[in-house]
Coordinates of C-alpha atoms in Angstrom, one line a residue:
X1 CA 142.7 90.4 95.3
X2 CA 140.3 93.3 95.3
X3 CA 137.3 93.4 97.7
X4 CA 133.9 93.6 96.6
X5 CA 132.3 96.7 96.8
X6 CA 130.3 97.4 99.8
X7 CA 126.6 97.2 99.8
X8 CA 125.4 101.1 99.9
X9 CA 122.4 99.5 101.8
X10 CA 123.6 99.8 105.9
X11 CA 120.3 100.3 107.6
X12 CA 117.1 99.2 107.1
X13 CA 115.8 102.7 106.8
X14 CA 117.9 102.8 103.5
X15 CA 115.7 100.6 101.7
X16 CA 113.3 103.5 101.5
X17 CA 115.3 105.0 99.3
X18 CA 115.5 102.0 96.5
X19 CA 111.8 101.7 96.9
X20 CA 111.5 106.0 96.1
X21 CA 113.3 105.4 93.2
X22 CA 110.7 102.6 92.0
X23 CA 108.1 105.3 92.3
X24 CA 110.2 107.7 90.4
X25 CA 110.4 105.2 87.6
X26 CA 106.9 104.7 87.7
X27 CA 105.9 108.8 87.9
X28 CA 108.4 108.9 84.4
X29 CA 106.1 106.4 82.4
X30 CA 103.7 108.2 79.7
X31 CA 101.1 105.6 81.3
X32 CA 102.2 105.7 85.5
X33 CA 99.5 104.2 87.3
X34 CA 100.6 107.1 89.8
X35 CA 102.9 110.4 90.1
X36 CA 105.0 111.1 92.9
X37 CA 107.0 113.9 91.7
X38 CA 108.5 113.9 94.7
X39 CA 110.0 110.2 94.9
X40 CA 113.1 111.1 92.9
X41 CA 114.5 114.1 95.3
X42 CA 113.6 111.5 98.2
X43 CA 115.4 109.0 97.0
X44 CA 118.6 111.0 95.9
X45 CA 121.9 110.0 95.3
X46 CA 121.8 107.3 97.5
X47 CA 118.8 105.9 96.2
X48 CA 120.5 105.8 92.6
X49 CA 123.6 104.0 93.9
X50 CA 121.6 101.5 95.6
X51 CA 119.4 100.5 92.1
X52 CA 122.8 100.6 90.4
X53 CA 124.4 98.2 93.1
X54 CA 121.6 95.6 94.2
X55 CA 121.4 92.9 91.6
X56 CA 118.4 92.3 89.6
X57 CA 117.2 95.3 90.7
X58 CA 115.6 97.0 87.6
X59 CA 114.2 93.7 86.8
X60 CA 113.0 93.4 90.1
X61 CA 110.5 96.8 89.6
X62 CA 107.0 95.3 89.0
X63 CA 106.6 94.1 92.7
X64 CA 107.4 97.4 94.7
X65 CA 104.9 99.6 91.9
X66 CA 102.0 96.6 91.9
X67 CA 102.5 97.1 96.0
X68 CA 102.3 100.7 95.7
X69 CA 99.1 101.1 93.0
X70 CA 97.6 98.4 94.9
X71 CA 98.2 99.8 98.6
X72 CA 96.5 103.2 97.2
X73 CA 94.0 101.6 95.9
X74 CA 92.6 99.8 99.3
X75 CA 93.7 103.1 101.0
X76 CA 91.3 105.3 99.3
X77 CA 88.8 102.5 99.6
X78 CA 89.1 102.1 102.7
X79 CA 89.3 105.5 104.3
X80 CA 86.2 106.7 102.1
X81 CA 84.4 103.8 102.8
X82 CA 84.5 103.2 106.3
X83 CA 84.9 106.8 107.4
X84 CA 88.3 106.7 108.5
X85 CA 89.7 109.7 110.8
X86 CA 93.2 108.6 111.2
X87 CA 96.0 106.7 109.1
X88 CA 99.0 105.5 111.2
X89 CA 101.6 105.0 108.5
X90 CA 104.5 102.3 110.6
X91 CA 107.8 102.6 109.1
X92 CA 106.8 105.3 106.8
X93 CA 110.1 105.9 105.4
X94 CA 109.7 107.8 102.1
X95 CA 106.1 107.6 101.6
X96 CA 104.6 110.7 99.8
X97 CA 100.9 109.4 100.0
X98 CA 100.1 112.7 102.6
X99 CA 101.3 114.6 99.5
X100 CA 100.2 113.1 96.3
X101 CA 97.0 111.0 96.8
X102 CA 93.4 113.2 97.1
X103 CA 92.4 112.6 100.8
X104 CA 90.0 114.4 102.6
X105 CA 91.7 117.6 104.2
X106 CA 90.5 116.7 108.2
X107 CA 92.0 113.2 107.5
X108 CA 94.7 113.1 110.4
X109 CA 98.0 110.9 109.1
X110 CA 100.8 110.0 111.8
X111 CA 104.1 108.7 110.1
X112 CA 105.8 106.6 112.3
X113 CA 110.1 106.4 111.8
X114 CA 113.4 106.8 113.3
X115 CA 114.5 110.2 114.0
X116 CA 116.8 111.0 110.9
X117 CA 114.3 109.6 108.5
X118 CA 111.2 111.7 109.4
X119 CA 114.3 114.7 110.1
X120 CA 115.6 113.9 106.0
X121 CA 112.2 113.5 104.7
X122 CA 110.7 117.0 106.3
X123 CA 114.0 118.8 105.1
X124 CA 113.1 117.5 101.5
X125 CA 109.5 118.4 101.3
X126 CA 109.6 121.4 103.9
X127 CA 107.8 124.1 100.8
X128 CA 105.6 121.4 100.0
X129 CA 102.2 121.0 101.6
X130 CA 100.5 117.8 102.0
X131 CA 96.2 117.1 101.4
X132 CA 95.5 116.1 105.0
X133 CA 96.4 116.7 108.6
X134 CA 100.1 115.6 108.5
X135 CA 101.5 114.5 112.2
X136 CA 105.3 113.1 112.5
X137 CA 106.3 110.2 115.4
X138 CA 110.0 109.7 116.1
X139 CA 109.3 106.0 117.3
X140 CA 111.5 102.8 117.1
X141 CA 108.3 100.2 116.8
X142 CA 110.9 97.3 118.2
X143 CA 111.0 99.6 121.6
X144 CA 107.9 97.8 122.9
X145 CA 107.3 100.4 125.5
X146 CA 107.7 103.4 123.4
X147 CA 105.2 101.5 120.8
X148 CA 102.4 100.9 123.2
X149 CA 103.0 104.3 124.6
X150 CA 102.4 105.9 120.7
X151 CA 99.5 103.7 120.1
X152 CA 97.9 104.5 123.4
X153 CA 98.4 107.9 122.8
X154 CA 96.9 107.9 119.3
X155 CA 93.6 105.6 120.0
X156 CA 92.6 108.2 122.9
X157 CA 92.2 110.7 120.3
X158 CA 90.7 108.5 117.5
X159 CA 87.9 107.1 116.3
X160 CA 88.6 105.0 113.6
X161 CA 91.9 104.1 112.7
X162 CA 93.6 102.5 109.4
X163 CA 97.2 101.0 110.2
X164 CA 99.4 100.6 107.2
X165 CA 102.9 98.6 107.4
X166 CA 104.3 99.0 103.7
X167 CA 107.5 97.3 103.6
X168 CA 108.0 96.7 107.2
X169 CA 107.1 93.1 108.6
X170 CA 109.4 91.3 106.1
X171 CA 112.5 93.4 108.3
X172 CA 111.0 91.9 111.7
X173 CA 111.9 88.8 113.3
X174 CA 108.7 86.4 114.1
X175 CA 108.1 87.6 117.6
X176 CA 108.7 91.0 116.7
X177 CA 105.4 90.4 114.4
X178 CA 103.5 88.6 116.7
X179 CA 104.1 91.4 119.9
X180 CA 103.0 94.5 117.2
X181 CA 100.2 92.2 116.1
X182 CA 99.0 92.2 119.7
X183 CA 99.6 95.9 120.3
X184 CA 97.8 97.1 117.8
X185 CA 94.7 95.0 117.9
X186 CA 94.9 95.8 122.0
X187 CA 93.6 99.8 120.6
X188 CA 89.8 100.0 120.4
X189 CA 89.9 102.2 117.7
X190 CA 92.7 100.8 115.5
X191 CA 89.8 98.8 112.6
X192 CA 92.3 98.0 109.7
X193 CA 95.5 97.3 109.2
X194 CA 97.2 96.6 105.5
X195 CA 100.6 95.7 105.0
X196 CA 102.9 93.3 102.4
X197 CA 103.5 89.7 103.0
X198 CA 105.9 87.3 101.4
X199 CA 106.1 83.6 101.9
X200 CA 108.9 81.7 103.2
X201 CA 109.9 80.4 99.7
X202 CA 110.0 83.6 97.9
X203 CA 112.2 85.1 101.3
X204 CA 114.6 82.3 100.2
X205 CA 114.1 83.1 96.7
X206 CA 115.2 86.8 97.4
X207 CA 117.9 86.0 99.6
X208 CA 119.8 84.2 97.2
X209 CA 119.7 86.7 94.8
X210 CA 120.1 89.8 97.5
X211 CA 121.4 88.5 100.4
X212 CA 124.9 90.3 100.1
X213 CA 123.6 93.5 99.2
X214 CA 121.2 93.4 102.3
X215 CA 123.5 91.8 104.7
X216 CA 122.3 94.8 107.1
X217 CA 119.3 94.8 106.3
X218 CA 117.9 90.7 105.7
X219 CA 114.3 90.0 104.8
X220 CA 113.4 87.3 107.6
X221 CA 109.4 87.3 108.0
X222 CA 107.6 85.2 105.8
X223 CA 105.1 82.7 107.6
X224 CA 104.4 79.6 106.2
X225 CA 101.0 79.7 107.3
X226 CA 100.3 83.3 105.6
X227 CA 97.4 85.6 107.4
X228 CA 96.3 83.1 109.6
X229 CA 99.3 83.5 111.7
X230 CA 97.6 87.3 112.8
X231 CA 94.6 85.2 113.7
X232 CA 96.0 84.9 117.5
X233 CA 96.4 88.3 117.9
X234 CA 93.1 89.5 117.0
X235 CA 93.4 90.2 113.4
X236 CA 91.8 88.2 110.4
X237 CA 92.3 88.5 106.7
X238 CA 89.9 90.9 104.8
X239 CA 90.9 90.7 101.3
X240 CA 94.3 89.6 99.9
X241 CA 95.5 90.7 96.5
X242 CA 98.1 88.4 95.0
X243 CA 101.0 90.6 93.6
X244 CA 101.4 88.0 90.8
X245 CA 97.8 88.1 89.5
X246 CA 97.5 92.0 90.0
X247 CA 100.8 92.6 88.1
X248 CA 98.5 91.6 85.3
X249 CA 95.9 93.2 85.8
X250 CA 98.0 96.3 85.9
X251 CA 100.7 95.0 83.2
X252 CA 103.6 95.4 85.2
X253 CA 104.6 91.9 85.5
X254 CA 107.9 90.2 85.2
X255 CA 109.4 88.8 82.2
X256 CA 108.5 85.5 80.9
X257 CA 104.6 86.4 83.0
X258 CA 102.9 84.5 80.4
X259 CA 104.5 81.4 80.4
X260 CA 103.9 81.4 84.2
X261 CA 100.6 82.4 83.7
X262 CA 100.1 79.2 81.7
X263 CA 102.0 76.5 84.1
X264 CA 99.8 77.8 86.7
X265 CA 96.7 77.1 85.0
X266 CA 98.3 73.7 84.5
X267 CA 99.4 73.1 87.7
X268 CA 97.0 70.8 90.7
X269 CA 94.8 73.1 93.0
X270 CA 97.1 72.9 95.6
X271 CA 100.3 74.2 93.6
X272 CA 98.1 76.8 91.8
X273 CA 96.9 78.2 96.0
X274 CA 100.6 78.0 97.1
X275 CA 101.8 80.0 94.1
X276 CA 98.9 82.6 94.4
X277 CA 100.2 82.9 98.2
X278 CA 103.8 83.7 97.6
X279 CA 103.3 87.3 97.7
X280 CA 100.6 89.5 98.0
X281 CA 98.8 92.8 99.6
X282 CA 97.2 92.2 102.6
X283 CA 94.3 94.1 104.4
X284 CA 93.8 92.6 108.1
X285 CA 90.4 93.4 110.4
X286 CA 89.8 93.1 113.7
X287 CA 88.7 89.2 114.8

């Protein structure tokens, strides 16, 4: 009998190559709620194989471009709003933002990634120049000491600082969460974070329907009490964009969205909260 293929997804940081290729879909479309006309050379060959292989995963679009329009959105907000100086992008993997989104050109932005990712992603962009002061950090954020050495390092020179974890917390096992959570809220300067969060039902939705292809890299954060579990560590929840209701709003939904749209109206209070919760865009501030 003949094996099943193997999953081209073996790290973690591979991922940000499926979600590059989500962008690239997105950039072809006559009406793309964004370009990144870089996303297809980031995501390569190995970002094609890993669409091809992962089930469900052209269907499976809406989610990662709603996150994506929807992260730009607050980030623009955000840094325009409340006169951010620095971004500190966690687990930037194959994020173009630096690049393709109009920032203000003394706007300092630290990517944070393993080695070979930042080392891959400079190679591919190297005659390209990005809108803001662009700053690289070869950090694994699960090396607690190397992590509170970064962030200590960055809030001495900042004033106001917006955190963004895109894709990142979902990868990280509870206490992983909870001691990030802590170091970040520990810098004076760090105001904002944003980030994704899913709840535990749609983790075990996903697993079912991924968990072979992601074997080496599972989804395993998704707290059943949602954005009060930051509350401990000094953070609070700001403003929380359900992915669900925003895929409307930017008609990129999933199939069948209507019918959905209409059991949910249906549904008791508490049903119609727990369903708004499964999965949504979060921006945290300090408590």
């Amino acid at each position: 009998m003949s094996q099943p293929p193997l999953s081209p997804v073996t790290h973690v940081s591979d991922t940000a190559r499926w979600v590059a290729m989500y962008r690239a879909m997105e950039s072809d479309r006559a009406d793309a709620w964004f370009r990144d006309p870089h996303a297809r050379r980031l995501a390569g060959a190995e970002g094609e194989a890993i669409l091809r292989s992962i089930p469900k995963a052209r269907d499976m679009a809406w989610p990662m471009i709603v996150r994506t329009q929807v992260m730009d959105e607050l980030i623009l907000r955000v840094i325009n709003q409340d006169g951010i100086d620095t971004v500190l992008n966690l687990a930037a993997g194959l994020d173009a933002r630096p690049y393709r989104l109009p920032l203000p050109a003394a706007l300092r932005w630290i990517e944070v990634d393993f080695p070979d990712v930042l080392a891959y992603k400079q190679s591919k962009l190297a005659d390209e120049r990005p809108r803001c002061v662009l700053e690289y950090a070869d950090t694994d954020l699960t090396d607690e000491n190397a992590r509170r050495a970064l962030f200590n390092r960055i809030d001495a020179s900042a004033k106001k600082t917006f955190v963004i974890a895109e894709g990142l917390i979902a990868y990280l096992q509870r206490e992983q969460v909870a001691g990030l959570a802590t170091d970040l809220s520990a810098q004076p300067s760090f105001r904002w974070w944003l980030l994704d969060l899913a709840s535990p039902e749609l983790l075990k939705r996903l697993n079912r329907t991924w968990g072979k292809a992601l074997q080496r890299a599972p989804l395993i954060f998704g707290p059943a009490e949602g954005t009060k579990f930051f509350a401990p560590y000094g953070w609070r929840e700001v403003e929380f964009r359900s992915m669900f209701e925003e895929s409307l709003r930017l008609k990129r939904t999933m199939k069948f969205a209507g019918f959905f749209q209409l059991l949910g109206r249906l549904a008791p209070r508490k049903m119609r909260v727990r369903l708004r919760r499964m999965s949504g865009v979060v921006l945290l501030g300090k408590s």
